[in-house]
């Protein structure tokens, strides 16, 4: 089977480990690092482009599991591998990356790497605007590889509203929640709908309640195709501190991204969290859980302790360049 390496947002390696075999049948995970997975796959390589959280995906030519390896040694080892390239026509360039930073190497090493591709393919050199790239990448965890870039996804915020979650983060949050088919789910700070959209597209549940205090955002949500004509979804304008439309102990899982106080004016964030937890405690079932994303970790954890809430799981990540954490929380009985 062919081997591949894909990168993804930092912190979510355990989520990816659990989710990927469900999405790709015939996959075998070979190694898993923070933000990187190495695996073999017997299916069509185009299937990998459908994995929403993959950033760069490489067809692996050679892997290395040694300390202090050099790019020169990697190029020499790659020259001994007889491996067909997945993209064999067009233009290419060589890139060298060490610990997530592109770096320059000796011209002789670059020429050898270029000649290796030229002698074994119909590709031509274009160092400015190539159709494909060959990367030599060194990680600090004793894992390095040489591979051909076959898929690249640029995630930017330019097409998103301020404070809106990127789709792949919303997907990973939803996967982290470990949703069951019979679950009643609540997103009480649904905003622009990133989490409800991913839940609806990729996950099975009994009922999804999505609400926000902003009437304009709810109106926008109702226009999204993914959320239209679905009897299992209920959208409404509602204050998260009230949730009057929900009965007591009716929700299995809360999955939400409450305001951080960076894009909205919140006078007292801890008071905000205390009100939020009081509201959620009423609607959650006794064994219900809360999946909450926040960059205000100190304030949230302090309020969780004050409200007798246990942190069942926590992962560290980056969201819009800010250090954040994703929590799985549960009220202590």
JSON list of C-alpha atoms in Angstrom, two decimals, residues 147-239:
[
{"chain": "A", "resi": 147, "resn": "UNK", "atom": "CA", "xyz": [7.51, 13.26, -0.11]},
{"chain": "A", "resi": 148, "resn": "UNK", "atom": "CA", "xyz": [5.60, 14.70, -3.04]},
{"chain": "A", "resi": 149, "resn": "UNK", "atom": "CA", "xyz": [2.93, 17.28, -2.17]},
{"chain": "A", "resi": 150, "resn": "UNK", "atom": "CA", "xyz": [-0.31, 16.00, -3.71]},
{"chain": "A", "resi": 151, "resn": "UNK", "atom": "CA", "xyz": [-2.88, 18.16, -1.92]},
{"chain": "A", "resi": 152, "resn": "UNK", "atom": "CA", "xyz": [-2.68, 21.58, -0.30]},
{"chain": "A", "resi": 153, "resn": "UNK", "atom": "CA", "xyz": [-5.47, 23.43, 1.46]},
{"chain": "A", "resi": 154, "resn": "UNK", "atom": "CA", "xyz": [-5.01, 27.04, 2.44]},
{"chain": "A", "resi": 155, "resn": "UNK", "atom": "CA", "xyz": [-7.14, 27.90, 5.45]},
{"chain": "A", "resi": 156, "resn": "UNK", "atom": "CA", "xyz": [-7.54, 31.65, 5.82]},
{"chain": "A", "resi": 157, "resn": "UNK", "atom": "CA", "xyz": [-9.90, 33.94, 7.65]},
{"chain": "A", "resi": 158, "resn": "UNK", "atom": "CA", "xyz": [-10.41, 36.35, 4.75]},
{"chain": "A", "resi": 159, "resn": "UNK", "atom": "CA", "xyz": [-13.71, 34.73, 3.75]},
{"chain": "A", "resi": 160, "resn": "UNK", "atom": "CA", "xyz": [-14.94, 34.43, 7.34]},
{"chain": "A", "resi": 161, "resn": "UNK", "atom": "CA", "xyz": [-16.64, 36.91, 9.61]},
{"chain": "A", "resi": 162, "resn": "UNK", "atom": "CA", "xyz": [-14.70, 38.23, 12.60]},
{"chain": "A", "resi": 163, "resn": "UNK", "atom": "CA", "xyz": [-14.75, 35.58, 15.31]},
{"chain": "A", "resi": 164, "resn": "UNK", "atom": "CA", "xyz": [-16.20, 32.89, 13.01]},
{"chain": "A", "resi": 165, "resn": "UNK", "atom": "CA", "xyz": [-14.73, 29.41, 13.45]},
{"chain": "A", "resi": 166, "resn": "UNK", "atom": "CA", "xyz": [-12.98, 27.86, 10.48]},
{"chain": "A", "resi": 167, "resn": "UNK", "atom": "CA", "xyz": [-14.86, 24.78, 9.17]},
{"chain": "A", "resi": 168, "resn": "UNK", "atom": "CA", "xyz": [-12.10, 22.28, 9.96]},
{"chain": "A", "resi": 169, "resn": "UNK", "atom": "CA", "xyz": [-11.89, 23.44, 13.57]},
{"chain": "A", "resi": 170, "resn": "UNK", "atom": "CA", "xyz": [-15.67, 23.16, 13.94]},
{"chain": "A", "resi": 171, "resn": "UNK", "atom": "CA", "xyz": [-15.48, 19.64, 12.54]},
{"chain": "A", "resi": 172, "resn": "UNK", "atom": "CA", "xyz": [-12.69, 18.58, 14.94]},
{"chain": "A", "resi": 173, "resn": "UNK", "atom": "CA", "xyz": [-14.60, 20.05, 17.90]},
{"chain": "A", "resi": 174, "resn": "UNK", "atom": "CA", "xyz": [-17.65, 18.04, 16.87]},
{"chain": "A", "resi": 175, "resn": "UNK", "atom": "CA", "xyz": [-15.59, 14.87, 16.53]},
{"chain": "A", "resi": 176, "resn": "UNK", "atom": "CA", "xyz": [-14.00, 15.49, 19.95]},
{"chain": "A", "resi": 177, "resn": "UNK", "atom": "CA", "xyz": [-17.52, 15.44, 21.43]},
{"chain": "A", "resi": 178, "resn": "UNK", "atom": "CA", "xyz": [-18.02, 11.75, 20.53]},
{"chain": "A", "resi": 179, "resn": "UNK", "atom": "CA", "xyz": [-21.66, 12.24, 19.57]},
{"chain": "A", "resi": 180, "resn": "UNK", "atom": "CA", "xyz": [-24.13, 9.35, 19.67]},
{"chain": "A", "resi": 181, "resn": "UNK", "atom": "CA", "xyz": [-27.08, 8.91, 17.31]},
{"chain": "A", "resi": 182, "resn": "UNK", "atom": "CA", "xyz": [-29.64, 9.43, 20.04]},
{"chain": "A", "resi": 183, "resn": "UNK", "atom": "CA", "xyz": [-28.05, 12.60, 21.45]},
{"chain": "A", "resi": 184, "resn": "UNK", "atom": "CA", "xyz": [-29.85, 15.89, 21.92]},
{"chain": "A", "resi": 185, "resn": "UNK", "atom": "CA", "xyz": [-27.27, 18.58, 21.23]},
{"chain": "A", "resi": 186, "resn": "UNK", "atom": "CA", "xyz": [-27.15, 22.28, 22.04]},
{"chain": "A", "resi": 187, "resn": "UNK", "atom": "CA", "xyz": [-25.01, 25.08, 20.64]},
{"chain": "A", "resi": 188, "resn": "UNK", "atom": "CA", "xyz": [-26.20, 28.12, 22.60]},
{"chain": "A", "resi": 189, "resn": "UNK", "atom": "CA", "xyz": [-23.59, 30.51, 21.13]},
{"chain": "A", "resi": 190, "resn": "UNK", "atom": "CA", "xyz": [-23.98, 29.31, 17.56]},
{"chain": "A", "resi": 191, "resn": "UNK", "atom": "CA", "xyz": [-22.93, 32.62, 15.99]},
{"chain": "A", "resi": 192, "resn": "UNK", "atom": "CA", "xyz": [-22.37, 32.17, 12.26]},
{"chain": "A", "resi": 193, "resn": "UNK", "atom": "CA", "xyz": [-23.13, 28.45, 12.50]},
{"chain": "A", "resi": 194, "resn": "UNK", "atom": "CA", "xyz": [-19.78, 26.76, 11.94]},
{"chain": "A", "resi": 195, "resn": "UNK", "atom": "CA", "xyz": [-20.48, 24.03, 14.51]},
{"chain": "A", "resi": 196, "resn": "UNK", "atom": "CA", "xyz": [-24.14, 23.37, 13.52]},
{"chain": "A", "resi": 197, "resn": "UNK", "atom": "CA", "xyz": [-23.15, 23.13, 9.85]},
{"chain": "A", "resi": 198, "resn": "UNK", "atom": "CA", "xyz": [-20.44, 20.55, 10.48]},
{"chain": "A", "resi": 199, "resn": "UNK", "atom": "CA", "xyz": [-22.65, 18.59, 12.86]},
{"chain": "A", "resi": 200, "resn": "UNK", "atom": "CA", "xyz": [-25.38, 18.45, 10.22]},
{"chain": "A", "resi": 201, "resn": "UNK", "atom": "CA", "xyz": [-23.07, 17.48, 7.37]},
{"chain": "A", "resi": 202, "resn": "UNK", "atom": "CA", "xyz": [-20.99, 14.78, 9.03]},
{"chain": "A", "resi": 203, "resn": "UNK", "atom": "CA", "xyz": [-22.57, 13.51, 12.26]},
{"chain": "A", "resi": 204, "resn": "UNK", "atom": "CA", "xyz": [-25.70, 11.66, 13.35]},
{"chain": "A", "resi": 205, "resn": "UNK", "atom": "CA", "xyz": [-27.81, 12.90, 16.25]},
{"chain": "A", "resi": 206, "resn": "UNK", "atom": "CA", "xyz": [-31.43, 12.95, 17.39]},
{"chain": "A", "resi": 207, "resn": "UNK", "atom": "CA", "xyz": [-31.90, 16.73, 17.69]},
{"chain": "A", "resi": 208, "resn": "UNK", "atom": "CA", "xyz": [-29.78, 19.85, 17.39]},
{"chain": "A", "resi": 209, "resn": "UNK", "atom": "CA", "xyz": [-30.76, 23.11, 19.05]},
{"chain": "A", "resi": 210, "resn": "UNK", "atom": "CA", "xyz": [-28.80, 26.14, 17.85]},
{"chain": "A", "resi": 211, "resn": "UNK", "atom": "CA", "xyz": [-29.43, 29.56, 19.31]},
{"chain": "A", "resi": 212, "resn": "UNK", "atom": "CA", "xyz": [-27.78, 32.97, 19.59]},
{"chain": "A", "resi": 213, "resn": "UNK", "atom": "CA", "xyz": [-28.76, 36.31, 21.02]},
{"chain": "A", "resi": 214, "resn": "UNK", "atom": "CA", "xyz": [-28.02, 38.03, 17.69]},
{"chain": "A", "resi": 215, "resn": "UNK", "atom": "CA", "xyz": [-31.13, 38.00, 15.49]},
{"chain": "A", "resi": 216, "resn": "UNK", "atom": "CA", "xyz": [-29.12, 38.80, 12.35]},
{"chain": "A", "resi": 217, "resn": "UNK", "atom": "CA", "xyz": [-26.89, 35.73, 12.80]},
{"chain": "A", "resi": 218, "resn": "UNK", "atom": "CA", "xyz": [-29.92, 33.49, 13.27]},
{"chain": "A", "resi": 219, "resn": "UNK", "atom": "CA", "xyz": [-31.44, 34.91, 10.09]},
{"chain": "A", "resi": 220, "resn": "UNK", "atom": "CA", "xyz": [-28.20, 34.14, 8.24]},
{"chain": "A", "resi": 221, "resn": "UNK", "atom": "CA", "xyz": [-28.19, 30.61, 9.64]},
{"chain": "A", "resi": 222, "resn": "UNK", "atom": "CA", "xyz": [-31.68, 29.94, 8.38]},
{"chain": "A", "resi": 223, "resn": "UNK", "atom": "CA", "xyz": [-30.44, 30.68, 4.86]},
{"chain": "A", "resi": 224, "resn": "UNK", "atom": "CA", "xyz": [-27.67, 28.07, 4.96]},
{"chain": "A", "resi": 225, "resn": "UNK", "atom": "CA", "xyz": [-28.54, 25.10, 2.75]},
{"chain": "A", "resi": 226, "resn": "UNK", "atom": "CA", "xyz": [-27.08, 22.58, 5.18]},
{"chain": "A", "resi": 227, "resn": "UNK", "atom": "CA", "xyz": [-29.57, 23.65, 7.85]},
{"chain": "A", "resi": 228, "resn": "UNK", "atom": "CA", "xyz": [-32.70, 24.05, 5.74]},
{"chain": "A", "resi": 229, "resn": "UNK", "atom": "CA", "xyz": [-35.59, 21.59, 5.64]},
{"chain": "A", "resi": 230, "resn": "UNK", "atom": "CA", "xyz": [-34.17, 19.48, 8.44]},
{"chain": "A", "resi": 231, "resn": "UNK", "atom": "CA", "xyz": [-36.69, 18.55, 11.12]},
{"chain": "A", "resi": 232, "resn": "UNK", "atom": "CA", "xyz": [-33.91, 17.51, 13.48]},
{"chain": "A", "resi": 233, "resn": "UNK", "atom": "CA", "xyz": [-32.60, 21.09, 13.72]},
{"chain": "A", "resi": 234, "resn": "UNK", "atom": "CA", "xyz": [-34.19, 23.90, 15.71]},
{"chain": "A", "resi": 235, "resn": "UNK", "atom": "CA", "xyz": [-32.86, 27.45, 15.23]},
{"chain": "A", "resi": 236, "resn": "UNK", "atom": "CA", "xyz": [-33.96, 30.41, 17.32]},
{"chain": "A", "resi": 237, "resn": "UNK", "atom": "CA", "xyz": [-32.89, 33.71, 18.83]},
{"chain": "A", "resi": 238, "resn": "UNK", "atom": "CA", "xyz": [-32.33, 33.19, 22.56]},
{"chain": "A", "resi": 239, "resn": "UNK", "atom": "CA", "xyz": [-30.13, 34.42, 25.37]}
]
